[in-house]
Structure formats: C-alpha cells, structure tokens
CSV table of C-alpha atoms and ligand atoms in Angstrom, one decimal:
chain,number,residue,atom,x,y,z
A,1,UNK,CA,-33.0,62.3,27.7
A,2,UNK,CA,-31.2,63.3,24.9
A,3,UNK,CA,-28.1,63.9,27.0
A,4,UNK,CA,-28.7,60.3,28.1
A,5,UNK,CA,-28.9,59.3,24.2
A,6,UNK,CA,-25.6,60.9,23.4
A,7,UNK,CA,-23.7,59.2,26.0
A,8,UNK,CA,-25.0,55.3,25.4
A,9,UNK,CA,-24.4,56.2,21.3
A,10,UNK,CA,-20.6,57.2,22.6
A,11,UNK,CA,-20.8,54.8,25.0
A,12,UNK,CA,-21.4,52.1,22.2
A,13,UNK,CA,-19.6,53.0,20.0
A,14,UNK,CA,-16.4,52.2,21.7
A,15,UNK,CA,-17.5,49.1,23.7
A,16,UNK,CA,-15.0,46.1,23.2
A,17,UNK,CA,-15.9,42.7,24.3
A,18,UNK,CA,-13.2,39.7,24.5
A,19,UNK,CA,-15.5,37.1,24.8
A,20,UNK,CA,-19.0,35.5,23.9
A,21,UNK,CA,-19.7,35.9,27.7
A,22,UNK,CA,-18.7,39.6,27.8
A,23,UNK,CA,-20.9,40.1,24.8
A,24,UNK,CA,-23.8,38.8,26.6
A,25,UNK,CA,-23.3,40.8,29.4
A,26,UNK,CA,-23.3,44.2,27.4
A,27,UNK,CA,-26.3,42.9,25.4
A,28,UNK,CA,-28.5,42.4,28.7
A,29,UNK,CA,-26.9,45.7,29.7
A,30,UNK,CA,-28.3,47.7,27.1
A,31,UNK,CA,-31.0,45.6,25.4
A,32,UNK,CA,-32.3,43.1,28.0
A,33,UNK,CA,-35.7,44.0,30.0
A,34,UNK,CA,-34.0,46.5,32.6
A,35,UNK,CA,-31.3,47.4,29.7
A,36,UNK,CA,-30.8,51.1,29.3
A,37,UNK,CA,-31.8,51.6,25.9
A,38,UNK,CA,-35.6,49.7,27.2
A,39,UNK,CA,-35.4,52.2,29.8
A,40,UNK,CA,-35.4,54.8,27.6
A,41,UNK,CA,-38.2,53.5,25.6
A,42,UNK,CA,-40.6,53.4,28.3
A,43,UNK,CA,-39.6,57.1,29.6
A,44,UNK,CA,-40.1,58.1,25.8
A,45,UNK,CA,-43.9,56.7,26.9
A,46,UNK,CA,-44.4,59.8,29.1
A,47,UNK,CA,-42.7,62.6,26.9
A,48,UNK,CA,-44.5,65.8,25.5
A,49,UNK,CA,-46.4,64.5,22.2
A,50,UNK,CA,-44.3,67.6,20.4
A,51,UNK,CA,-41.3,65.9,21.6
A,52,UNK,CA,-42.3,62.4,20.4
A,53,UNK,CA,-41.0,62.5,17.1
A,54,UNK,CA,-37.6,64.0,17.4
A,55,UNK,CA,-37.2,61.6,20.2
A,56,UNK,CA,-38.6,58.2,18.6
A,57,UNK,CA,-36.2,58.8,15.7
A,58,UNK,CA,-32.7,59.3,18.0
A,59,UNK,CA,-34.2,56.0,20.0
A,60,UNK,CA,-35.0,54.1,17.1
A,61,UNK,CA,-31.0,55.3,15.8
A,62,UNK,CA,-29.9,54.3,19.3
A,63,UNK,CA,-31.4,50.6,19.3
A,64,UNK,CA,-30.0,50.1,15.7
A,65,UNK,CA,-26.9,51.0,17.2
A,66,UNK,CA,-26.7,48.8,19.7
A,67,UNK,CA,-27.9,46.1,18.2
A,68,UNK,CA,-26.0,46.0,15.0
A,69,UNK,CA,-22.7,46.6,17.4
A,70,UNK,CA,-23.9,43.7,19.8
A,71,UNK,CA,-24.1,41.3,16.6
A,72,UNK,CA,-20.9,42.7,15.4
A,73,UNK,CA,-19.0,41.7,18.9
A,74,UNK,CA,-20.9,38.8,18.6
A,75,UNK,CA,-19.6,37.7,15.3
A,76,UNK,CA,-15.6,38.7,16.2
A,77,UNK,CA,-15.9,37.2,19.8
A,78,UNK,CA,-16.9,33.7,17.8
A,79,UNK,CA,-14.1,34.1,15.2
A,80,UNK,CA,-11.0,35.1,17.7
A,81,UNK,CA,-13.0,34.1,21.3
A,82,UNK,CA,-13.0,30.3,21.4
A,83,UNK,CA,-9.2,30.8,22.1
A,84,UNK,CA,-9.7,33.3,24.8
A,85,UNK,CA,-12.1,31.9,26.3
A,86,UNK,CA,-10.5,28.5,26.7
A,87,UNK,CA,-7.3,30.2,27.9
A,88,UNK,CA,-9.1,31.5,30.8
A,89,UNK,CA,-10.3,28.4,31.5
A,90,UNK,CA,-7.3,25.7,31.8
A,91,UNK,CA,-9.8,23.0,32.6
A,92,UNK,CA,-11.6,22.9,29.9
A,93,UNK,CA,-11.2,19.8,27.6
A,94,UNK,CA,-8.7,20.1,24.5
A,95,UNK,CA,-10.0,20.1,20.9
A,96,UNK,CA,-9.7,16.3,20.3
A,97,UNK,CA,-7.6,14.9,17.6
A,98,UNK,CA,-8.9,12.2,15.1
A,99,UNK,CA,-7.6,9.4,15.3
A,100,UNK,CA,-5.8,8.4,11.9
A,101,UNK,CA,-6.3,4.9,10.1
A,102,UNK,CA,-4.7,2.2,8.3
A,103,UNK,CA,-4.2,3.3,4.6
A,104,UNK,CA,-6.0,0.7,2.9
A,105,UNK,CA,-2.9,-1.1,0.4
A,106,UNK,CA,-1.2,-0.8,4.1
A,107,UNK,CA,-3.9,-3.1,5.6
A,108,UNK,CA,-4.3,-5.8,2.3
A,109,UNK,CA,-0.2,-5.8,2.4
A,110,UNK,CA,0.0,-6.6,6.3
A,111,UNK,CA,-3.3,-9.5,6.1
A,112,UNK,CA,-1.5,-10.7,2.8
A,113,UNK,CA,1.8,-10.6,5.2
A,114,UNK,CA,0.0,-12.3,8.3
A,115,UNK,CA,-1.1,-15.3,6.1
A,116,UNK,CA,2.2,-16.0,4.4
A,117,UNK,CA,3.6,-16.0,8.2
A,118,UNK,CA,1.5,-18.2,9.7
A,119,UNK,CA,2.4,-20.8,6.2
A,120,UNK,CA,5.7,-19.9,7.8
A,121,UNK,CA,7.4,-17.6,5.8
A,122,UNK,CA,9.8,-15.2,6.9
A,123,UNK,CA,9.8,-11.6,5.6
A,124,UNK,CA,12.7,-10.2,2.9
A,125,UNK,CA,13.0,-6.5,2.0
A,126,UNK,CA,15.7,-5.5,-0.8
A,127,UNK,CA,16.4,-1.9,-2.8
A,128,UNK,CA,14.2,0.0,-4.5
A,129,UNK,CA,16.8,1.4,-6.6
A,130,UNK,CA,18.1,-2.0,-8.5
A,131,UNK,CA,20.2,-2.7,-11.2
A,132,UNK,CA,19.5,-4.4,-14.4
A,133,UNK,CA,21.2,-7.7,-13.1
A,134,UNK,CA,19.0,-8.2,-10.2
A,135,UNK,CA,15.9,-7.2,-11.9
A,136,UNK,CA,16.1,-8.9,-15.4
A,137,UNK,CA,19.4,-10.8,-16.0
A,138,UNK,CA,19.6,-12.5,-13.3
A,139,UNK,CA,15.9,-13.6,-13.9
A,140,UNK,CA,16.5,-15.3,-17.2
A,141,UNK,CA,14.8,-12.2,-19.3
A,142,UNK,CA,16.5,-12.4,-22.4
A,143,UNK,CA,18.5,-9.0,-23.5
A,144,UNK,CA,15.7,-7.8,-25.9
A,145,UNK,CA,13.0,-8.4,-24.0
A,146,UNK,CA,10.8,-5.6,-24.1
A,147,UNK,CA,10.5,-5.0,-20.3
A,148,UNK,CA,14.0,-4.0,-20.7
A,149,UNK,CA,12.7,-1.1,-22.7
A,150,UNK,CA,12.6,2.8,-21.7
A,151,UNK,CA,8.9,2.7,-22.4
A,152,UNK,CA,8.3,0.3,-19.5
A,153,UNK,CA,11.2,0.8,-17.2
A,154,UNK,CA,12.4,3.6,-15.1
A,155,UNK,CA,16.1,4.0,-15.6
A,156,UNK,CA,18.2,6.1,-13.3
A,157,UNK,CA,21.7,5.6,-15.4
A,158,UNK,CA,22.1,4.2,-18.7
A,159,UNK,CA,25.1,3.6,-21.2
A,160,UNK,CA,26.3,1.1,-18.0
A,161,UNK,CA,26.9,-2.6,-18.5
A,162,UNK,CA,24.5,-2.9,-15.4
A,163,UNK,CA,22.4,0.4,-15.6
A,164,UNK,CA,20.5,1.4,-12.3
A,165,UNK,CA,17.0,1.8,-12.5
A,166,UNK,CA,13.8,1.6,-10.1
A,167,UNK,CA,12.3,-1.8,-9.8
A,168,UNK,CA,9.7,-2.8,-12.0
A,169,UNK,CA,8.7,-6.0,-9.9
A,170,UNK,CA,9.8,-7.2,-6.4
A,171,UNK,CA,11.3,-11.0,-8.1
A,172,UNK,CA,14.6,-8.8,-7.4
A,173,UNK,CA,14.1,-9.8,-3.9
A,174,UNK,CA,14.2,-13.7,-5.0
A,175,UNK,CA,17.3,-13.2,-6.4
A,176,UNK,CA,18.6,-10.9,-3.1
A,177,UNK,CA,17.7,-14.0,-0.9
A,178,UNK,CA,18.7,-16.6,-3.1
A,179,UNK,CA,22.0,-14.9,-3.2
A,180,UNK,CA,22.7,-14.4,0.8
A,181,UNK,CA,20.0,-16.4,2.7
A,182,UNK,CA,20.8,-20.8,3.1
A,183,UNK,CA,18.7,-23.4,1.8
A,184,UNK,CA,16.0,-24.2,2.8
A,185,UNK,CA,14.2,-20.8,1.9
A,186,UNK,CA,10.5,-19.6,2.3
A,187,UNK,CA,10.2,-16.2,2.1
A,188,UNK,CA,7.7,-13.2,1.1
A,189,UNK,CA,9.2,-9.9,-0.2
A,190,UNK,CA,6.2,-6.8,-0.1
A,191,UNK,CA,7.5,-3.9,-1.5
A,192,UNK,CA,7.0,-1.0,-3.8
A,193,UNK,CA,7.5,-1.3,-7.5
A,194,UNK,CA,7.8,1.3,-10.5
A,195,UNK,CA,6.8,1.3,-14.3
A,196,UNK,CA,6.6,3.6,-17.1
A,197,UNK,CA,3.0,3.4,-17.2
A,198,UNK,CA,0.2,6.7,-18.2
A,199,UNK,CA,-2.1,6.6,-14.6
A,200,UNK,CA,-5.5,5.4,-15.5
A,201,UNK,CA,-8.0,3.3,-13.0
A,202,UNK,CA,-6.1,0.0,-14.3
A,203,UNK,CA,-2.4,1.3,-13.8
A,204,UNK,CA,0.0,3.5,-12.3
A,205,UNK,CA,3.3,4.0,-12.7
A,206,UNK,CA,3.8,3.4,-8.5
A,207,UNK,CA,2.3,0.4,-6.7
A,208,UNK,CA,3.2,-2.7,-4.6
A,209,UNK,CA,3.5,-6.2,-4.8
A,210,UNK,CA,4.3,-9.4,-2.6
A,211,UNK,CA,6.6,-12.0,-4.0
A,212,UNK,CA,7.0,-15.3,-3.1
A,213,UNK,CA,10.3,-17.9,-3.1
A,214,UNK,CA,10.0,-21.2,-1.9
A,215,UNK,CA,13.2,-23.4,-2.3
A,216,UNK,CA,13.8,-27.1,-0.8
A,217,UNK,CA,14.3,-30.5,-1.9
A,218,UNK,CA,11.4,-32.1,-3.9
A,219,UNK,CA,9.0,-28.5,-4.1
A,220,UNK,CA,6.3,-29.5,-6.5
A,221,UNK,CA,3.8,-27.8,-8.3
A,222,UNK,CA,1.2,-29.6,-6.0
A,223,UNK,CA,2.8,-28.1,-3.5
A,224,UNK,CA,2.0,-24.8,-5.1
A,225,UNK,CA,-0.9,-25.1,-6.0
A,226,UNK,CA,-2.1,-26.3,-2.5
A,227,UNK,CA,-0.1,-22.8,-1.2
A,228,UNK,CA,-2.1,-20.7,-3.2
A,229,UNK,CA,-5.3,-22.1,-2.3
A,230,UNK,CA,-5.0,-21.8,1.2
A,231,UNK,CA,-3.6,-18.0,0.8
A,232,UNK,CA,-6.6,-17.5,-1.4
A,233,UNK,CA,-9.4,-19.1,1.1
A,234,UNK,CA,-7.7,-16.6,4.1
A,235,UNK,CA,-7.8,-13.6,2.3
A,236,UNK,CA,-10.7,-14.2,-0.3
A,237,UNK,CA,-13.1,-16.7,2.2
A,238,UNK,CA,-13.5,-20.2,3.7
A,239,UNK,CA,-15.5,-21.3,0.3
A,240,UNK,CA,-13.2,-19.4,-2.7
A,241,UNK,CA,-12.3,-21.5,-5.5
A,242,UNK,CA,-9.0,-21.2,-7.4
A,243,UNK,CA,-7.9,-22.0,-10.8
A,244,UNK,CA,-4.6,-21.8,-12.8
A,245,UNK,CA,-4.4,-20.9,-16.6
A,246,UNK,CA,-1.1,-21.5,-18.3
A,247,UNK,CA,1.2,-18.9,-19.1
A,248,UNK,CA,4.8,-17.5,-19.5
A,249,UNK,CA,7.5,-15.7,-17.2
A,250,UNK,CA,11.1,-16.1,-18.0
A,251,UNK,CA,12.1,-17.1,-14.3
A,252,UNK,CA,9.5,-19.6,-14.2
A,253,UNK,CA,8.8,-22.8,-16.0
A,254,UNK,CA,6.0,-24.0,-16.4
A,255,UNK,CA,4.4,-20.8,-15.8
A,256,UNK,CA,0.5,-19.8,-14.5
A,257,UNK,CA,-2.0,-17.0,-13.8
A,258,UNK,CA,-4.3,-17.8,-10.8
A,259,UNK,CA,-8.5,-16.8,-10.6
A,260,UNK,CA,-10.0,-17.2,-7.9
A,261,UNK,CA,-13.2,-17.6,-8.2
A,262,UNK,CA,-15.3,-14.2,-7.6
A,263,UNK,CA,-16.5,-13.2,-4.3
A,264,UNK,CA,-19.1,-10.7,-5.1
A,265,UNK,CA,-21.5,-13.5,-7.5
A,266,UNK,CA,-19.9,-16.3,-5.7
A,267,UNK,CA,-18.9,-17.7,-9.1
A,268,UNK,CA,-22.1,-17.0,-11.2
A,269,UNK,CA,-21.1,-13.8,-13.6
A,270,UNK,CA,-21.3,-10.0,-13.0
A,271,UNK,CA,-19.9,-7.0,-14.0
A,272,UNK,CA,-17.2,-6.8,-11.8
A,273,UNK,CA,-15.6,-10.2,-13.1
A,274,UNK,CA,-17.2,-9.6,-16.5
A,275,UNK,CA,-19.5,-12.4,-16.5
A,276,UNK,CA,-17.0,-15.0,-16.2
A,277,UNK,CA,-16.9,-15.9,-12.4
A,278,UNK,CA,-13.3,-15.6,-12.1
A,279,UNK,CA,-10.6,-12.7,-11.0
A,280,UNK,CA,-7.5,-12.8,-11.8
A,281,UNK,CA,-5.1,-12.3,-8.9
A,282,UNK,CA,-1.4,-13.4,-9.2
A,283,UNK,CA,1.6,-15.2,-11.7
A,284,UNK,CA,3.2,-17.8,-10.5
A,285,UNK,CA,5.3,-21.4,-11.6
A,286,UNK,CA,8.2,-23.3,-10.7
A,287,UNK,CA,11.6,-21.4,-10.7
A,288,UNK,CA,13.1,-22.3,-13.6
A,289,UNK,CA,16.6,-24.3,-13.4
A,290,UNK,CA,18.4,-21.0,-14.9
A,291,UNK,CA,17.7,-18.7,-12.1
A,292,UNK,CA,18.7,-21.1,-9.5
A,293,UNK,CA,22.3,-22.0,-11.1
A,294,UNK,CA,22.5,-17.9,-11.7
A,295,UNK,CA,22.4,-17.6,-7.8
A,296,UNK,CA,24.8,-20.4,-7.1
A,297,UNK,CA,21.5,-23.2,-6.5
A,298,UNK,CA,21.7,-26.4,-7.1
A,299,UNK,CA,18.9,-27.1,-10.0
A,300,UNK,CA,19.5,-30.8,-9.7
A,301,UNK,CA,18.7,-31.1,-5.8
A,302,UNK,CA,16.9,-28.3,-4.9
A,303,UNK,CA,13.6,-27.1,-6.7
A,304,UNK,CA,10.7,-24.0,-5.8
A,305,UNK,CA,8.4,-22.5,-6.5
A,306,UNK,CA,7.5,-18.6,-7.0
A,307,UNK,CA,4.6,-16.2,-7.1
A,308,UNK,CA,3.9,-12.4,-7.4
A,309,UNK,CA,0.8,-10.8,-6.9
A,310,UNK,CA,-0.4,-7.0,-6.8
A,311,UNK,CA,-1.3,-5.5,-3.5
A,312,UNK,CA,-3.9,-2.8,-5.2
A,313,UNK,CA,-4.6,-5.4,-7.1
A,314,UNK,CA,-6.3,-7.5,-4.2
A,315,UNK,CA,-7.2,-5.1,-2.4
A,316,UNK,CA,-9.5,-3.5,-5.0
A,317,UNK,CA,-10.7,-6.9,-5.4
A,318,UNK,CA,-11.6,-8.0,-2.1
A,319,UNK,CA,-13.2,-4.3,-1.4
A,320,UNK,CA,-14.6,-3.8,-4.9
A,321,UNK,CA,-13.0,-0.8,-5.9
A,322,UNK,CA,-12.6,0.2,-8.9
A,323,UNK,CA,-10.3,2.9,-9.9
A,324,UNK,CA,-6.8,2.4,-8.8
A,325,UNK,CA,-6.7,6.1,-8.4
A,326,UNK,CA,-8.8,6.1,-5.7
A,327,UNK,CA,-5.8,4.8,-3.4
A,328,UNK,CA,-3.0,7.5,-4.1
A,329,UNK,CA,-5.6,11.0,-3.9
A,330,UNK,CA,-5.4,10.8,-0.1
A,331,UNK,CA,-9.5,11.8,-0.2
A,332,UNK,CA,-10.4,11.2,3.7
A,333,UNK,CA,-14.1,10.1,2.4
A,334,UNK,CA,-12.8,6.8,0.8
A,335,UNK,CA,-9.3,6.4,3.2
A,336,UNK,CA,-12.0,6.9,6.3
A,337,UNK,CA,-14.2,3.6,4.8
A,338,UNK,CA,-11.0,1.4,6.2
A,339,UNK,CA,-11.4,2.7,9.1
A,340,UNK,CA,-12.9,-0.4,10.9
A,341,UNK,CA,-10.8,-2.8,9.1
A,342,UNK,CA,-8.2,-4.5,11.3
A,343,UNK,CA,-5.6,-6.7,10.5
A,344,UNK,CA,-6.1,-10.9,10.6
B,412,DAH,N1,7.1,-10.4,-11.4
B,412,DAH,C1,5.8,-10.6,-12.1
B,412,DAH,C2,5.2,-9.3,-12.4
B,412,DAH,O1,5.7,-8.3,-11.9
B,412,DAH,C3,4.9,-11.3,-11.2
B,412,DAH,C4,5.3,-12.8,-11.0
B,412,DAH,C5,4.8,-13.7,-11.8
B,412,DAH,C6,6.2,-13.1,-10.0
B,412,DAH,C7,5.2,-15.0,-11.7
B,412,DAH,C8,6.5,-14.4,-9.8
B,412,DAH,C9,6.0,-15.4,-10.7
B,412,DAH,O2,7.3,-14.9,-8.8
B,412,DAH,O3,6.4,-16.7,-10.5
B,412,DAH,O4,4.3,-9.2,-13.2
C-alpha cells in the first residue's frame, strides 16, 4: 500500500491535462467511485489497527493531492482550453461577433437628411478646413465681429489676408454651392463644425450641423416657414407645433430662432423645456441681398431662404439626453440604447 501511495503521489504530481475533458477523465480516474485513490480508502478499511494511523495520514495527504491538482488542471484547462478544445473540433460554432450600431448623431443626421430629400433637396458637402472668405466674409460678417475672434474660432494660419481655419458653421457650404451650383438651388449641407469652446454638457468644441439654402424666383418667408414646419412635424411628430422668435445673423435678413413646441409635456411646462413648452431648435431667415450679390446672384430676381440647425442639438432633444458629452465617450451602455433605432 504504501508503495501504491508513492507511485499515485508521483504519478500526480506530474499529470498534464490539455483540456476540460482530459481533466475529467483523470478526476474519475483517481477520485470517482472506482478511482484509485477510493480504492485505497476501502483497502485502508481492512488494515492492521497499528497501521491505521500512519496510513490514514499518507491517504488523507494523497486525496489533498489529488484533489487540489485536479482543481488546478481544472482552472488552467478553462483559462488556455476553450482554444484547444475548439481546435480539435473544427465544427464547432465560432465565437459570434456583435453586431455594431448606428452612432446615434449618425442616425438624427441621416432622418434629418431623409426628410430634407423627400422636400427635394439635394445633398452638398464642402471643406472642413475653410478660409475666412467662405466662412465670414463672404457671409456678410462684418471684420470685427467677434466670431472672427481666436477665442471662438480655430485658426490654422493667421497674419494671411484670407487666414485658413476650421469651420465654425456649415453656411460655408451656402456660399460653396451658391458659387458652382445653377439657379434654382435647394440644397442641405450636414457636416462637422469646430469652435473654441471649454466641453461642458451644453458645448463642445466638435459637433455637426445641417444647413439649408433655398434659392429661386419669388422664395418667401411663408415659404419658409411652411418648410420648417413640415421638417419639424417628421422629425419631432404628426402634432408638433412651431414658432419663430425674431433675431439676428449677418447672412440673413429678417432673421429667426425656431421652438418647436416640446414633445415630452406636449406643450404644458417641464424641466426639460424649463417650464415654458418650447425647445429651441434651429436659426434661420431670408438670405440677405449682400450674400447673394457676393456669389454672383441676382438679389433683384432671385431670393431664399436659409436655415442651420445642430444635429446633437436635435438629437438630444428628440431622445432627451442631456449632456452633450454623452455622445463623444463612446460608453457601449448609452451607444447600445440606439440600437433599435432605424432610419425614416
Ligand atoms: N450658422 C448659424 C450658426 O452656426 C446657424 C444658422 C442660422 C444658419 C441662421 C443659417 C441661418 O443658415 O439662416 O449658429
């Protein structure tokens, strides 16, 4: 017996198992009910009663033994086996691979896109990197103004007549079309804009916008107005009020800020439009007569009509989210949320 000892203590010691199957095998082997360390146990019944002692301790070292080494396979088999044991097996099913989803600016931008198309608007993309013409100049800002400022503007050269910098609105894109594309013109330019801003749940110096041009004979504001409520029933729902406040742009004249009214209290107050009903969710007005003569338009024939809206903007708005943050961490516990969103 105690021969028999020796060799299973040797014999575990050095016992290597590649995989969660092997493992069970040399468990049944050793500990199961016709094991050899339960074999031993029940001749240990029939010993001398002198011998019991010296014996019970080398058994009870022998099953501690085997057992810890069993877990110990056990435990490595789990850590390097799933590989092994799937190799031997080329049938098996792969590990499956989540699908991604729609990132959820990516999903407001292509419904605000969808909308605008079906009104029959065509798409226009233009530079990210812009100059100070195409940006400001051309769009009546005066030279002082203070977007033209370091503090809110992103400049990549300076000291230049025309400095490059990154731009701070997509209206460049107005100017882009109104420049190459013919008369009449209906167009939507999404995009990704820059500003000097400190991050906060309000701001951040990266986000994105759709702008709108429209440009033909006899464009009215009726005509705008009438634009922006139908984009605001598709995106906002069937029964969303609008309303325009006055207000100032230097490419526009007159100038407004659009409300719509808030989907959450249906118009009755709460905290996410502050008790007033309304959320405010684009600029917009006629394009004044000084941006179409700057791009070679005829301010006497032709008229339009502009707007620009922020995409995180609506999007927090028709999802009620509240920090802007939320949308650049990446964090797969709010991106997964989108997840059964799809596109109008
Ligand atoms: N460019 C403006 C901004 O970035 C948004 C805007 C307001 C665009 C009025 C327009 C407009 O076309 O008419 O804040």
């Amino acid at each position: 017996m105690k021969e028999q000892i020796e060799q299973l203590l040797e014999e575990i010691k050095g016992l290597k198992c590649a995989t969660d199957k092997e493992v069970e095998e040399a468990r049944i082997r050793l500990l199961g009910k016709k094991g050899e360390v339960t074999k031993l146990f029940e001749e240990f019944r029939g010993i001398a009663p002198e011998l019991k002692k010296e014996f019970g301790q080398k058994l009870n070292v022998l099953k501690k033994e085997a057992t810890a080494k069993i877990e110990e396979l056990k435990s490595m088999a789990k850590a390097t086996g799933s590989a092994s044991t799937n190799s031997d097996d080329v049938t098996m099913p792969g590990d499956p691979y989540g699908l991604g989803s729609r990132h959820p600016v990516s999903i407001a931008r292509q419904q605000i896109i969808n909308i605008f198309r079906k009104f029959g608007y065509d798409v226009a993309e233009g530079p990210e990197i812009e100059d100070d013409y195409h940006v400001f100049e051309a769009l009546n800002f005066p030279p002082n103004h203070p977007a033209r400022d370091m503090q809110d503007t992103f400049f990549v050269s300076v000291g230049h007549p025309n400095p490059l910098l990154l731009r701070t609105h997509t209206s460049s894109v107005q100017v882009r079309t109104m420049e190459k594309m013919s008369l009449p013109i209906r167009v939507i330019c999404p995009g990704r804009v820059f500003r000097n801003e400190a991050i906060s749940a309000r701001a951040h110096c990266i986000f994105h916008q759709v702008e709108g041009l429209y440009i033909d004979e006899n464009v009215s504001f009726a005509d705008l107005k009438q634009a922006i409520l139908l984009f605001a029933r598709e995106m906002f729902g069937a029964d969303t009020q609008i309303r325009m406040r006055p207000s100032y742009f230097p490419f526009t004249e007159p100038s407004a800020e659009v409300d719509v009214s808030c989907n959450i209290c249906k118009g009755k107050g709460c905290n996410i439009c502050k008790g007033t009903g309304w959320l405010e969710i684009l600029g917009c007005g006629m394009v004044d007569p000084n941006v179409l003569e700057a791009s070679g338009i005829d301010s006497k024939k032709y008229s339009g009509f502009a707007f620009g809206m922020g995409v995180e903007r609506i999007a927090m708005l028709k999802w009620q989210v509240n920090d802007l943050r939320h949308y650049f961490e990446n964090d797969m516990r709010f991106l997964r949320e989108f997840s059964p969103c799809v596109e109008v």
